[in-house]
Amino acid sequence: MLRSAWRSLLHHKLRLVLSGVAIVLGVGFVVGTLIFTDTLNSTFTNLFSATTSDVVVTPNEDPAASGSGRASRNGPPLTLPADLLAQVQGVDGVAKAGGQVLADGVSIVGTDGTVLGTTGAPTFGSNWDDDQDLTPFRLTEGRGPAASGEVALDSVSAEKSGYVLGDSVSLVSPDGAMTATLVGVFRYGSSGNLAGATIAAFDTASAQQLLLGGRDEYTEIDAVASEGVSQEVLAAAVRAVIGDAATVRTGQEAADQAAADIASGLAFIDIFLLVFAGIALFVGSFIILNTFSMLVAQRSRELALLRALGATRGQIVRSLIAESFGVGLVGAVLGLGVGVAVAFGLQSLFAAIGAEIPTGGLVLLPRTIIVGLLIGVLVTVIAALAPALRASRIPPMAALRDDVAIPMRSLRLRAIAGGILLVLGLGAMTAGAMVGGGAGSQYVGVGVVAALIGAIVLSPAIAGPLVRILGFAFPRMFGTVGSLAVQNAERQPRRTAATASALMIGLALVSALTIFASSAKTSITQVIDRVVGADFLISSQTQRPFPDQVTATVATVPGVAAVSPVKIVPAEVEGQGAAVVGVDSSTFGEMVTLTFTSGSLAGLGTGGMLVDTATATGAGVGIGDPVTVRVTTGTADFTVTGLYDPAGAYSGYVVDAAALAEAGVETGASFLYVKAEPDADPTQLQEAMTAALVDYPTVQVLSQVQFREQITSSVDQLLLVMVMLLSLAILIAVLGIVNTLVLSVVERTREIGMLRAVGALRRQIRTMVVLEALVIAVYGAVIGLVLGVWFAVALQRTLIDQGIEVLDIPWLGLLLFLVLAGAVGVLAALWPAFRAGRLNVLEAISTE
Amino acid sequence: MTQDTIAASHESPTAGPAARAVELTKVYGEGETAVTALDSVSVDFGRGRFTAIMGPSGSGKSTLMHVCAGLDSATSGKVYIGDVDLTVLKDNDLTRLRRDAVGFVFQAFNLVPTLSALENITLPMDIAGRKVDQEWVDSVIDTIGLRDRLRNRPSQLSGGQQQRVAAARALASRPQIIFADEPTGNLDSRAGAEVLSFLRRSVDDHGQTIVMVTHDPTAASYADHVLFLADGQIVDTMDNPTAEGVLDRMKGFDGKGRRS
Ligand SMILES: Nc1ncnc2c1ncn2[C@@H]1O[C@H](COP(=O)(O)OP(=O)(O)OP(=O)(O)O)[C@@H](O)[C@H]1O
Ligand SMILES: [Mg+2]
């Protein structure tokens, strides 16, 4: 029996290749995603755990310092006093200890004037320590900076910026623009990869001057143990000496902590990619399942003959399983190779959109190999099992009849189960939309999964009628071949449904994302139009605060009526880390229009505080309540004088910046609003301001429209990444269609031969195959689009509070997707159609 | 080697034969494995005549029919349908000729499973985008006697009914000639008789030309004329055959066929 399975496998080379391709792709996509995610994780983990010291002393955590969101990088870094270093150095068991100064906020401006690190990755400034035991920096060229006016750059930044040793490097520190001579280039850790972050290193005094306001302090102290002293023992000793003035951790703990922080920071990328891997697995399994079912179905006559000749049912089933095991294994092994290619593709995709992703050094964990092989083999065997069992049930005598059909289970059960699941899913999404908020979006998430699975289960039951409706015009447009095409798609509803499913899932997600992105853009645009009254917005490309001189400089430009700086300060409010927005109360009202539900802007200059209604409810404060804001340097007291509607990014605690300055806040402005004189020419004014700010290369002047475009274009970019990832699923969909069509052409060889004999031209046969693919693709697309729209609408409703206020469905875009899906179907059909047209009439008629 | 043209009919003086083969040779394969399926066969199929082709298995019957019908190419020699030389036609022209001038009935798998009986009957005309001659199709349908089953799919018809539908399809487009390869091979004698008498009637009533390959002497007795093939050559003919006469003649060839 095994030999017979093997023979039949080799005999049907084409079918073998097709089912193999399905497995290779399915496994390849999953493996590729896993490799990519693992690589990402390991690089980042590597990056921030490169420290080799035995004990790490860091400042105690302060909720007021971390604030929330982007404010966290605006505050002054937490520090340790220099005498703490002396204390640590004196601890018994410490061989040596060094102080590190490492803080965000020094940008490198390249030789061509472009600023490095505009992707939001940290732009570090650091001190230089020649002792390799105490820093992860490894000199590759020149020497370490030893005096004021000297700088060393990390190797990636040095290459990107175009500086060579001896060049004068332009830098932008929190105090403004400066230059320093490049004396050295270093590699960070073992890989040198910083994942987009940049590091400029200075001598310790200069670093303290630039980053810590000149105080003799450090951001971290590293100690190395003497011979024979363990990390734990040393940590205990250090702790005993310095008490709870700072946090003491072993090198291992610090590395683990860093890794854990990164893991949680990357969790969203992981989840994101695993969702895609899941989709890949699902879609890939589907193709394998579909292809194998068809293969077995086509061989039913052969199998029935074997039965007639005395093979037992068990033998039939076992031989099919052995066969599928072999094919699955070979396909999975090849799929591992494809997976590596997919991972490379993902890397270059992310690189292409500007996200710094480590190149090379792909991480292939044993887990990935095992998962890939298991998926390939298991899915294939399972895919073969159902049709094998069905085939074994064919009565042997059926082999002698011409029209052997594998008995099909009725679609009733599927229709009921799928229908219920679909309705529940759609219901959950609708409920989520009505509930709104975080809980609502969970309903929507569960709902969309249920609805997709429901649609897939239900699909075979509705494929027939729907295909007939969608193809209603074919007979009129293409005559008999048109109606034959529709009937072919209709006659195997399970196959049509399975073939269309990949496209359905792909389009559901793509259309949902597109609608969501367009709603987000429209919402952002509307919010900005409504809220922002300023004519220009000045901000930093590196999203770091800039010095107050910028405000002063802009104010002197002729044509500028008013400048209003906005400072975003990390703080602790009502016991919670929060970002407090410090504004200039005299000009703020001209620049931003808030919609007040109670109170007004009036009290802002005199100790008043504005709070958006959502934040106020969360913190339990109302008009007239006293609120204390604690920053790292002190506290400030305010009274709530206005409650306003949150509008997208315009939310949170708003106070007068002067009051914060009194509490010791030195942070620069994150951006400036500028109001022009009514008679000023906008273009000229923008040029004049840009010219005036020539000394601040990271600072950019944007008109209100440009500002809006900057935000919406980042939404577009995100959309692009997701759509490109999903297009992998669509590629699999295309191959699935090719598979199905080639197999159904094989299956209908005799029928096609008959059509050719009675006068169908090659062209007509080709048209027939293409039209069948078209109607299948459009069927999948239509269902996908319906689900996608439903999903997007529900999602938008739950995110109204997050600023996605309006629903904007780009109907034209969705129509384009439909057309593209049709084109995909036609494209997939070209080769099978060509093969069908080329069939030799006589051979076709006499095929078994 | 028989070089004579063996007339399959007494040609009428006004019209040439419906189809004609001249020194037709068909060789399958090359070199040592080459098989000569037809060895310089010349034959005329007269208009309005019902010709049966008989002979031992492997004698070249199907090959002769396929080449004459434009389903397969000749190795050498000429094949005509009417005045058209099939050996020089390209695939598209050949297909159109088959569509418009030739009807087929095969042993099995004659019908497209997704189409109803009626749609199968009009298929060649539908493919051509030609208007169906409703009156003619109606009369054909009445002759096959399946008017009440026209909406049924092939799978809902018996084997005999399917073959009658196939025969009706062959007739419906009024082809110059119909080729049938063992049309009753899969049928019992009663169903076979129904199909055969239908073919016979279409010759008698409508002057249709039919060429039929068969192994069955009784089937051959429905024809006007029988050709006997052996080893790719026409070895004998018989006019107005009877089942007994054909059987007798076959016995003679059987030994010969087995020898080769
Ligand atoms: N495609 C082919 N390739 C090679 N040889 C072929 C091919 N088709 C037919 N032959 C050979 O040509 C010869 C004639 O075959 P053909 O099918 O015409 O015989 P037949 O008289 O129709 O036989 P049967 O009564 O069994 O149908 C046989 O020897 C056959 O093996
Ligand atoms: Mg034959």
Coordinates of C-alpha atoms and ligand atoms in Angstrom, one line a residue, chain A residues 842-843 846, chain B residues 26-29 33-38 54-66 72 107 181-182 213-215 229 232, ligand 1:
Chain A
L842 CA -8.0 14.0 -28.1
E843 CA -5.9 13.4 -25.0
S846 CA -9.5 10.1 -23.4
Chain B
K26 CA -1.2 8.1 -39.2
V27 CA 1.9 7.1 -37.2
Y28 CA 2.1 7.4 -33.5
G29 CA 5.5 7.8 -31.8
T33 CA 8.3 2.5 -30.8
A34 CA 6.4 4.0 -33.8
V35 CA 2.9 2.5 -34.4
T36 CA 1.3 2.9 -37.7
A37 CA -2.3 3.2 -36.8
L38 CA -3.5 4.1 -40.3
M54 CA -15.7 -2.2 -37.8
G55 CA -12.6 -4.1 -37.0
P56 CA -10.6 -5.7 -34.3
S57 CA -9.4 -3.7 -31.4
G58 CA -6.3 -1.6 -32.3
S59 CA -7.1 -1.8 -36.0
G60 CA -7.3 2.0 -36.2
K61 CA -11.0 2.7 -36.2
S62 CA -10.9 5.5 -33.7
T63 CA -7.8 7.0 -35.3
L64 CA -9.5 7.1 -38.7
M65 CA -12.5 8.8 -37.2
H66 CA -10.5 11.3 -35.2
D72 CA -6.1 14.7 -34.7
Q107 CA -18.7 6.4 -26.1
D181 CA -17.3 6.4 -31.7
E182 CA -19.0 3.4 -30.2
V213 CA -17.4 3.1 -35.1
T214 CA -18.8 0.0 -33.5
H215 CA -17.9 -3.5 -32.3
L229 CA -10.4 -2.2 -40.9
G232 CA -4.7 0.3 -40.2
Ligands
LIG1 N1 -2.1 8.5 -28.8 C1 -1.5 7.3 -29.2 N2 -0.2 7.1 -29.0 C2 0.4 6.0 -29.5 N3 -0.3 5.0 -30.1 C3 -1.6 5.1 -30.2 C4 -2.3 6.3 -29.8 N4 -3.6 6.2 -30.1 C5 -3.7 5.0 -30.7 N5 -2.5 4.3 -30.8 C6 -2.3 3.1 -31.4 O1 -2.8 3.1 -32.7 C7 -3.4 1.9 -33.0 C8 -4.9 2.2 -33.4 O2 -5.6 2.7 -32.3 P1 -7.1 3.0 -32.3 O3 -7.5 3.7 -31.1 O4 -7.4 3.7 -33.6 O5 -7.8 1.5 -32.4 P2 -9.3 1.1 -32.4 O6 -9.5 0.4 -33.7 O7 -10.2 2.3 -32.2 O8 -9.4 0.1 -31.2 P3 -10.6 -0.1 -30.2 O9 -11.6 -1.0 -30.9 O10 -9.9 -0.9 -29.1 O11 -11.1 1.2 -29.8 C9 -3.3 1.0 -31.8 O12 -2.3 0.1 -32.0 C10 -3.0 2.0 -30.7 O13 -2.2 1.3 -29.8

